[in-house]
Tab-separated table of N, CA and C in Angstrom:
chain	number	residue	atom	x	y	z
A	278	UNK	N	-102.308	34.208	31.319
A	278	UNK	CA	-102.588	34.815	30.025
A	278	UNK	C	-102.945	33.709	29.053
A	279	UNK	N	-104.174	33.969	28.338
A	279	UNK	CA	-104.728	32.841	27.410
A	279	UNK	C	-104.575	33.484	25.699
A	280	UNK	N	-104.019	32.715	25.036
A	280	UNK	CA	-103.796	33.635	23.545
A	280	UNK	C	-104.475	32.867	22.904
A	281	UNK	N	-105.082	33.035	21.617
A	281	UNK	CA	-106.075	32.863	20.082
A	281	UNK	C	-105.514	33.010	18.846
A	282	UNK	N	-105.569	32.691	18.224
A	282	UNK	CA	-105.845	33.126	17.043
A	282	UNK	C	-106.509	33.370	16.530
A	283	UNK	N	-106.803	34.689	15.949
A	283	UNK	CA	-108.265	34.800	15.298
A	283	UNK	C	-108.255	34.014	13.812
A	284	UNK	N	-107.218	34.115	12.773
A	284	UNK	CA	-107.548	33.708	11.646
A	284	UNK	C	-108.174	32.207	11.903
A	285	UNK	N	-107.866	31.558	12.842
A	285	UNK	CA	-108.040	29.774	13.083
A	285	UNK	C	-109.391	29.599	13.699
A	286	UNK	N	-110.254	30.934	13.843
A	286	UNK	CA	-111.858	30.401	14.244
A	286	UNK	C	-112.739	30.409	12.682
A	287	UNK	N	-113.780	29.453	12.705
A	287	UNK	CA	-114.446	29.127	12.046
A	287	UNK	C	-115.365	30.434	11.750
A	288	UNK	N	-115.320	30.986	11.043
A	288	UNK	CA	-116.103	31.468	10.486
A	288	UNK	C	-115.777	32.522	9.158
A	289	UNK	N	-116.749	32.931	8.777
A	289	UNK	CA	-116.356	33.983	7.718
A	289	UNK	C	-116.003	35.337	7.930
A	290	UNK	N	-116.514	35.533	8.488
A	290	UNK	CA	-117.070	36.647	9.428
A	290	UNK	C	-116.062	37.516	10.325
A	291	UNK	N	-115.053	38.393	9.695
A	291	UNK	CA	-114.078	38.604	10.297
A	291	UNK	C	-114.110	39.218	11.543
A	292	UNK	N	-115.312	39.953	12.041
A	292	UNK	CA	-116.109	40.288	13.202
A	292	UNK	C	-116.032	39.077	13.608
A	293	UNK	N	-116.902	38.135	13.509
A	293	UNK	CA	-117.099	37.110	14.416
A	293	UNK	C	-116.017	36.329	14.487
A	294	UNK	N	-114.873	36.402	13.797
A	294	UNK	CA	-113.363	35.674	13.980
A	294	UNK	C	-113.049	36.343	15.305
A	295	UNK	N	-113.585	37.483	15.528
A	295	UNK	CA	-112.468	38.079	16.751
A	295	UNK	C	-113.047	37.802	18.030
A	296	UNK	N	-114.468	37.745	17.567
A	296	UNK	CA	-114.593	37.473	19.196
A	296	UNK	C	-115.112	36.175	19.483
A	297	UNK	N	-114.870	35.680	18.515
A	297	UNK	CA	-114.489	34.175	18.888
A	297	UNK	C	-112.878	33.895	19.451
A	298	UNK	N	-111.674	34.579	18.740
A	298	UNK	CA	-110.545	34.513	19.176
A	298	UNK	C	-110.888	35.390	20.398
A	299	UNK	N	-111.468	35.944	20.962
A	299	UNK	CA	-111.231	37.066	22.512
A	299	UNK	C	-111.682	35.463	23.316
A	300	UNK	N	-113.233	35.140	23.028
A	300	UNK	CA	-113.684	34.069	23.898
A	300	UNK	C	-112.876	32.499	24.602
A	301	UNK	N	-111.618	32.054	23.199
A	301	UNK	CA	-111.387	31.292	22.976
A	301	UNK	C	-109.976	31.880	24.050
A	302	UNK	N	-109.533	32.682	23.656
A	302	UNK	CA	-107.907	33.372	24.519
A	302	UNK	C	-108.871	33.100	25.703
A	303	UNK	N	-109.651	33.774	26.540
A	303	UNK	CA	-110.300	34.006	27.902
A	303	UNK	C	-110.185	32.523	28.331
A	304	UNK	N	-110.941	30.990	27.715
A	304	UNK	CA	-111.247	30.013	28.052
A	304	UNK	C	-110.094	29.574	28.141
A	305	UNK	N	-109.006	29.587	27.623
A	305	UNK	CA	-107.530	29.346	27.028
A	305	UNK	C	-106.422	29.907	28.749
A	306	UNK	N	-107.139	31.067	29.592
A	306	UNK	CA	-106.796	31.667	30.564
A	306	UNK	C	-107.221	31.019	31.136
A	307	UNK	N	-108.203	30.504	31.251
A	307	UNK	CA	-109.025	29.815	32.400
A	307	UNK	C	-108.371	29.035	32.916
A	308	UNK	N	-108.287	28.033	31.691
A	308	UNK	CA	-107.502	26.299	31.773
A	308	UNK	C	-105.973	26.742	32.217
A	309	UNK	N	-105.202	27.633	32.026
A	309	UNK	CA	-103.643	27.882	32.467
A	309	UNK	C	-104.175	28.511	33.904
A	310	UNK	N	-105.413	29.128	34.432
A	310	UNK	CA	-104.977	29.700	35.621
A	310	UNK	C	-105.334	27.971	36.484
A	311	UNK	N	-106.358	27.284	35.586
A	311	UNK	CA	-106.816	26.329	36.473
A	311	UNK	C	-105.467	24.695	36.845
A	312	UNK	N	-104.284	25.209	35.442
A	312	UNK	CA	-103.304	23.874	35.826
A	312	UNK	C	-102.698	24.705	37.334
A	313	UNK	N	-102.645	26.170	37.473
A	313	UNK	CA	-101.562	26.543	38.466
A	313	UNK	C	-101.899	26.249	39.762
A	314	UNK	N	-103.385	26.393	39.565
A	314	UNK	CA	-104.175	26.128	41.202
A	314	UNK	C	-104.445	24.471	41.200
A	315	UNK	N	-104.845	23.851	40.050
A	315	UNK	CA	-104.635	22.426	40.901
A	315	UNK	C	-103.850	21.424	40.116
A	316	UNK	N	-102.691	21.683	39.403
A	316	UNK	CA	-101.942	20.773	38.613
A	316	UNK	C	-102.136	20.382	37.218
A	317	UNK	N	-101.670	19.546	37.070
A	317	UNK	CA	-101.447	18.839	35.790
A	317	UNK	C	-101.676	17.240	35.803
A	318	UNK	N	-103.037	16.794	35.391
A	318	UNK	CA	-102.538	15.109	35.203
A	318	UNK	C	-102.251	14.889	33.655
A	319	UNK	N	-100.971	13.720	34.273
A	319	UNK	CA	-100.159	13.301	32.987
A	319	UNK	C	-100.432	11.637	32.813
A	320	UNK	N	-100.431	11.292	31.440
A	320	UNK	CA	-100.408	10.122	31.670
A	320	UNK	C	-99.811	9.624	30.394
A	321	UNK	N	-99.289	8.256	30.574
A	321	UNK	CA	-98.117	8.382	29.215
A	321	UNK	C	-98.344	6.629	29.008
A	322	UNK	N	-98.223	6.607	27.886
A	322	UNK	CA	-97.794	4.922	27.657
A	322	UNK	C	-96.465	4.513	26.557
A	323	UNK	N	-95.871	3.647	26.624
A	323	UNK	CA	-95.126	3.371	25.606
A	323	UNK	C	-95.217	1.825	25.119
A	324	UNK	N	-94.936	1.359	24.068
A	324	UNK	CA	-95.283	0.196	23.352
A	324	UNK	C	-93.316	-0.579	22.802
A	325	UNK	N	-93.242	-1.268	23.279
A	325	UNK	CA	-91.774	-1.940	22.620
A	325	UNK	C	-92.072	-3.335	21.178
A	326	UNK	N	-91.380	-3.039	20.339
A	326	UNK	CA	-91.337	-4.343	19.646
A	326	UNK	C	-89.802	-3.941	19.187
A	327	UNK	N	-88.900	-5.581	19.672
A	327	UNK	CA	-88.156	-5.744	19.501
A	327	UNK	C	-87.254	-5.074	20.231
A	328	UNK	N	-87.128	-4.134	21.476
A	328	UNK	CA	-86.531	-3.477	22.274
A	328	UNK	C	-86.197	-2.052	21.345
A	329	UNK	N	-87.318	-1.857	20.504
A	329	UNK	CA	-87.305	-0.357	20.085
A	329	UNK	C	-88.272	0.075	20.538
A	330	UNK	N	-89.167	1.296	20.697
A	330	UNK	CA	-90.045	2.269	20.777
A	330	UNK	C	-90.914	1.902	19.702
A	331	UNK	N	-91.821	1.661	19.541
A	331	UNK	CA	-92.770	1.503	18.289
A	331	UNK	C	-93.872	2.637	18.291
A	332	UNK	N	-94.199	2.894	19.789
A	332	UNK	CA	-95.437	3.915	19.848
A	332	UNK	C	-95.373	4.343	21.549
A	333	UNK	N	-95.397	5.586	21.183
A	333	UNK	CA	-95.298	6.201	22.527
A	333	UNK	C	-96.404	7.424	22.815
A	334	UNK	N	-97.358	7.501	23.750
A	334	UNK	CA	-98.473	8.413	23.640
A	334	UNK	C	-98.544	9.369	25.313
A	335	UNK	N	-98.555	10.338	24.973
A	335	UNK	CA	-98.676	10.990	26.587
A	335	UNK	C	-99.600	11.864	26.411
A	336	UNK	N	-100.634	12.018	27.622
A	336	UNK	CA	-101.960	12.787	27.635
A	336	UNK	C	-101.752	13.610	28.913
A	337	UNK	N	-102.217	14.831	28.631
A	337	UNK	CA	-102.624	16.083	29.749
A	337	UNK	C	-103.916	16.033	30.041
A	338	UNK	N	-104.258	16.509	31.411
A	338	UNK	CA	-104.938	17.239	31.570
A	338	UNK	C	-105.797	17.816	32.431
A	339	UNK	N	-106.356	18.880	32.801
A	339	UNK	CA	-106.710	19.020	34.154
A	339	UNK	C	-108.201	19.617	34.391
A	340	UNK	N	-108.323	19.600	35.809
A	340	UNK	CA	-109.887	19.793	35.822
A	340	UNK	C	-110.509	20.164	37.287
A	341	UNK	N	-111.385	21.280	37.115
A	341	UNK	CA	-111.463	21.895	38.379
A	341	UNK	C	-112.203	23.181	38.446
A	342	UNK	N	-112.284	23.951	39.265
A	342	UNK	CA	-113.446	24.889	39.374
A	342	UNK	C	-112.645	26.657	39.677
A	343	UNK	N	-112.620	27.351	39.172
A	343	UNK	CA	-111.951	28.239	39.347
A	343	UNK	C	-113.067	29.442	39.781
A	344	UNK	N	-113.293	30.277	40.664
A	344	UNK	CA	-114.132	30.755	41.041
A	344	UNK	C	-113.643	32.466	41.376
A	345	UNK	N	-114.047	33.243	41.210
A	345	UNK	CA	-113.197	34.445	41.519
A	345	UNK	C	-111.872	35.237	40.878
A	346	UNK	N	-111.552	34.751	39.653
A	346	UNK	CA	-110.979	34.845	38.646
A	346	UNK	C	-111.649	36.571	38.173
A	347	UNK	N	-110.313	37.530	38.283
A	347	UNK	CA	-111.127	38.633	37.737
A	347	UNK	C	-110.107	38.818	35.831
A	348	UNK	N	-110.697	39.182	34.775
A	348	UNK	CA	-110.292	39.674	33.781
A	348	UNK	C	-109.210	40.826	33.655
A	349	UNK	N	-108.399	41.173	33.742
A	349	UNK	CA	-107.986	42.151	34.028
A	349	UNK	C	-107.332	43.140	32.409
A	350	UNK	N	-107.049	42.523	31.239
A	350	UNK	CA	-107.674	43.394	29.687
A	350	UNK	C	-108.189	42.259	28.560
A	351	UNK	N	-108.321	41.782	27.805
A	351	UNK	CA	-108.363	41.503	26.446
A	351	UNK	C	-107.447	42.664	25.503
A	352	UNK	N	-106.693	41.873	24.804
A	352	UNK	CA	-106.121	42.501	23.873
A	352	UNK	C	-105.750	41.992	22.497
A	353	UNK	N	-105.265	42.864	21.313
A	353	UNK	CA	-104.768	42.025	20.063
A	353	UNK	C	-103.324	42.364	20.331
A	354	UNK	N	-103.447	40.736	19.919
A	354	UNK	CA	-101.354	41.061	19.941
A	354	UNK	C	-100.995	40.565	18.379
A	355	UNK	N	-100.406	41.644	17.605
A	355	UNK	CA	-99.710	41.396	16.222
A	355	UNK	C	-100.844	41.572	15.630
A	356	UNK	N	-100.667	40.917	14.341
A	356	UNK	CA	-102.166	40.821	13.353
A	356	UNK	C	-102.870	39.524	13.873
A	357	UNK	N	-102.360	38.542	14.224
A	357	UNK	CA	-103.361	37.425	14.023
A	357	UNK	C	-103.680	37.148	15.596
A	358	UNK	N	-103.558	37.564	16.686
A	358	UNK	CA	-103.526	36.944	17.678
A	358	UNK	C	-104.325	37.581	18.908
A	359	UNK	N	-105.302	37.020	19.721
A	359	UNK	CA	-105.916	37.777	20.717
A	359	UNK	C	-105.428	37.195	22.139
A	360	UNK	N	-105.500	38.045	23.186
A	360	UNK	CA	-104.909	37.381	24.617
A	360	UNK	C	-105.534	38.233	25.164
A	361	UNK	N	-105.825	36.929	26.550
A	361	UNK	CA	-106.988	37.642	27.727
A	361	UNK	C	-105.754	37.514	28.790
A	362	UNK	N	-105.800	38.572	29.577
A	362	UNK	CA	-105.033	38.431	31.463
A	362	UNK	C	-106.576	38.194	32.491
A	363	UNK	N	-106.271	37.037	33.081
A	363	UNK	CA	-106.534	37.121	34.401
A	363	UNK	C	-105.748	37.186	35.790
A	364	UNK	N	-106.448	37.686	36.685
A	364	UNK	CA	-105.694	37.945	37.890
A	364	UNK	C	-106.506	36.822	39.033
A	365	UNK	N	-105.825	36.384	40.238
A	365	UNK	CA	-107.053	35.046	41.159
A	365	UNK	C	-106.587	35.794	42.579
A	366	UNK	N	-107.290	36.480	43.020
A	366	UNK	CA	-107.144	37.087	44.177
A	366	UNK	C	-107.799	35.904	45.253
A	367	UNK	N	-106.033	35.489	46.141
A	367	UNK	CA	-106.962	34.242	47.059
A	367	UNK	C	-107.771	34.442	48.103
A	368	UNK	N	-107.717	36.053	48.799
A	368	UNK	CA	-108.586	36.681	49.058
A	368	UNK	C	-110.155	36.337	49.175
A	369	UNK	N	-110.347	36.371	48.147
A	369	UNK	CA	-111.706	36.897	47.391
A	369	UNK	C	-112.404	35.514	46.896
A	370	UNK	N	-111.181	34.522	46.399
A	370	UNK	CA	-112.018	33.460	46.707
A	370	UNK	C	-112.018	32.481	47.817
A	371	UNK	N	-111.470	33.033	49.041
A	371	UNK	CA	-111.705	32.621	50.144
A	371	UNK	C	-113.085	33.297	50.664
A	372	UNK	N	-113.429	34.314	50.452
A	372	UNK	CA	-114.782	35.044	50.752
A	372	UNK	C	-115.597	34.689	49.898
A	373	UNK	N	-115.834	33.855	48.586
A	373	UNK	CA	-116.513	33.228	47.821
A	373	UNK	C	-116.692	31.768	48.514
A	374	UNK	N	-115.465	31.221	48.919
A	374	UNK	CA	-115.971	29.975	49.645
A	374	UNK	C	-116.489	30.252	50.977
A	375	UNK	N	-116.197	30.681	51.429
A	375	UNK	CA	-116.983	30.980	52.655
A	375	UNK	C	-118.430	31.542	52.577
A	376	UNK	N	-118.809	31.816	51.392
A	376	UNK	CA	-120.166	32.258	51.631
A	376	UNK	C	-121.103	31.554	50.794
A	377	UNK	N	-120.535	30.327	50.216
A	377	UNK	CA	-121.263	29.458	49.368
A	377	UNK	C	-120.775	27.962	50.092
A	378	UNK	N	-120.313	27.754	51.030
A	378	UNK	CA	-120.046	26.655	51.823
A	378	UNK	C	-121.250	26.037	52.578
A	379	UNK	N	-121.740	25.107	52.850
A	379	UNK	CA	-122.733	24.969	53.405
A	379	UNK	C	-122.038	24.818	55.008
A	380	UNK	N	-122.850	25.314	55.765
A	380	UNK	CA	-122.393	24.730	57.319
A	380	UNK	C	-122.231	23.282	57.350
A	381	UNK	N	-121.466	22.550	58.131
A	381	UNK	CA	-121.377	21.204	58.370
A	381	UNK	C	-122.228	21.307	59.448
A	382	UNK	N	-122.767	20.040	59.881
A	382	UNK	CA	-123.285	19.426	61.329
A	382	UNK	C	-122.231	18.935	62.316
A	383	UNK	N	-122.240	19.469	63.497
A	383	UNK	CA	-121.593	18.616	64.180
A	383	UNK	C	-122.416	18.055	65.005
A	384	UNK	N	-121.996	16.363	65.526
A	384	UNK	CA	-122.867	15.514	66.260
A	384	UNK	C	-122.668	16.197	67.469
A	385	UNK	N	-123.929	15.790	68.301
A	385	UNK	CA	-123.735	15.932	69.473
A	385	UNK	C	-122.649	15.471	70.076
A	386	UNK	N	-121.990	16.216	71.022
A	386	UNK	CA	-120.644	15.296	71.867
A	386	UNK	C	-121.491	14.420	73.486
A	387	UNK	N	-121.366	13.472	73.595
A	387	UNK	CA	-121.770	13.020	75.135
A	387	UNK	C	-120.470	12.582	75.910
A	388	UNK	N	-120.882	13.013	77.129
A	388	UNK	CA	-119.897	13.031	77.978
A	388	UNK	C	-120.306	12.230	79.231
A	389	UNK	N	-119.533	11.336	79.516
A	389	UNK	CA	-119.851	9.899	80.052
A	389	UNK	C	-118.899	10.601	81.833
């Protein structure tokens, strides 16, 4: 589930606030269905002066191809807020990879 806010999209346009918040929840689904299927990279640094903490920074983030992803509603939740459900049937994108896979070659085998 990916949530929005509509008041927080750019525009005037309270029409176009919303479906910018629908688009933004959906893309927002994407990226949470895409940490579950291939993780999370983390990466963190910290800085010492004087054996205190001076600066400490940690970064997300992930990246990957999600294919077969069906929508399953868009909705408003409360006044300010939009959320998309998707569903990932592994199914279906096993029959997506399989039919967009290219054949491999195999070498000839010789037999001595």
């Amino acid at each position: 589930i990916g949530y929005a806010p509509i008041s927080a999209q750019p525009s005037s346009n309270e029409s176009q606030r919303t479906l910018l918040a629908i688009k933004a929840s959906k893309l927002e689904a994407y990226r949470k269905l895409a940490e579950q299927v291939y993780g999370q990279r983390i990466e963190g640094s910290q800085s010492l002066s004087s054996l205190v903490v001076s600066n400490e920074t940690l970064k997300a983030s992930v990246e990957g191809v999600i294919r077969g992803a069906k929508i399953i509603k868009s909705y408003p939740v409360g006044e300010d807020t939009y959320a998309t459900e998707l569903e990932l049937d592994m199914q279906r994108v096993y029959d997506i990879y399989l039919s967009t896979a290219k054949p491999r070659r195999i070498k000839d085998i010789k037999y001595y």
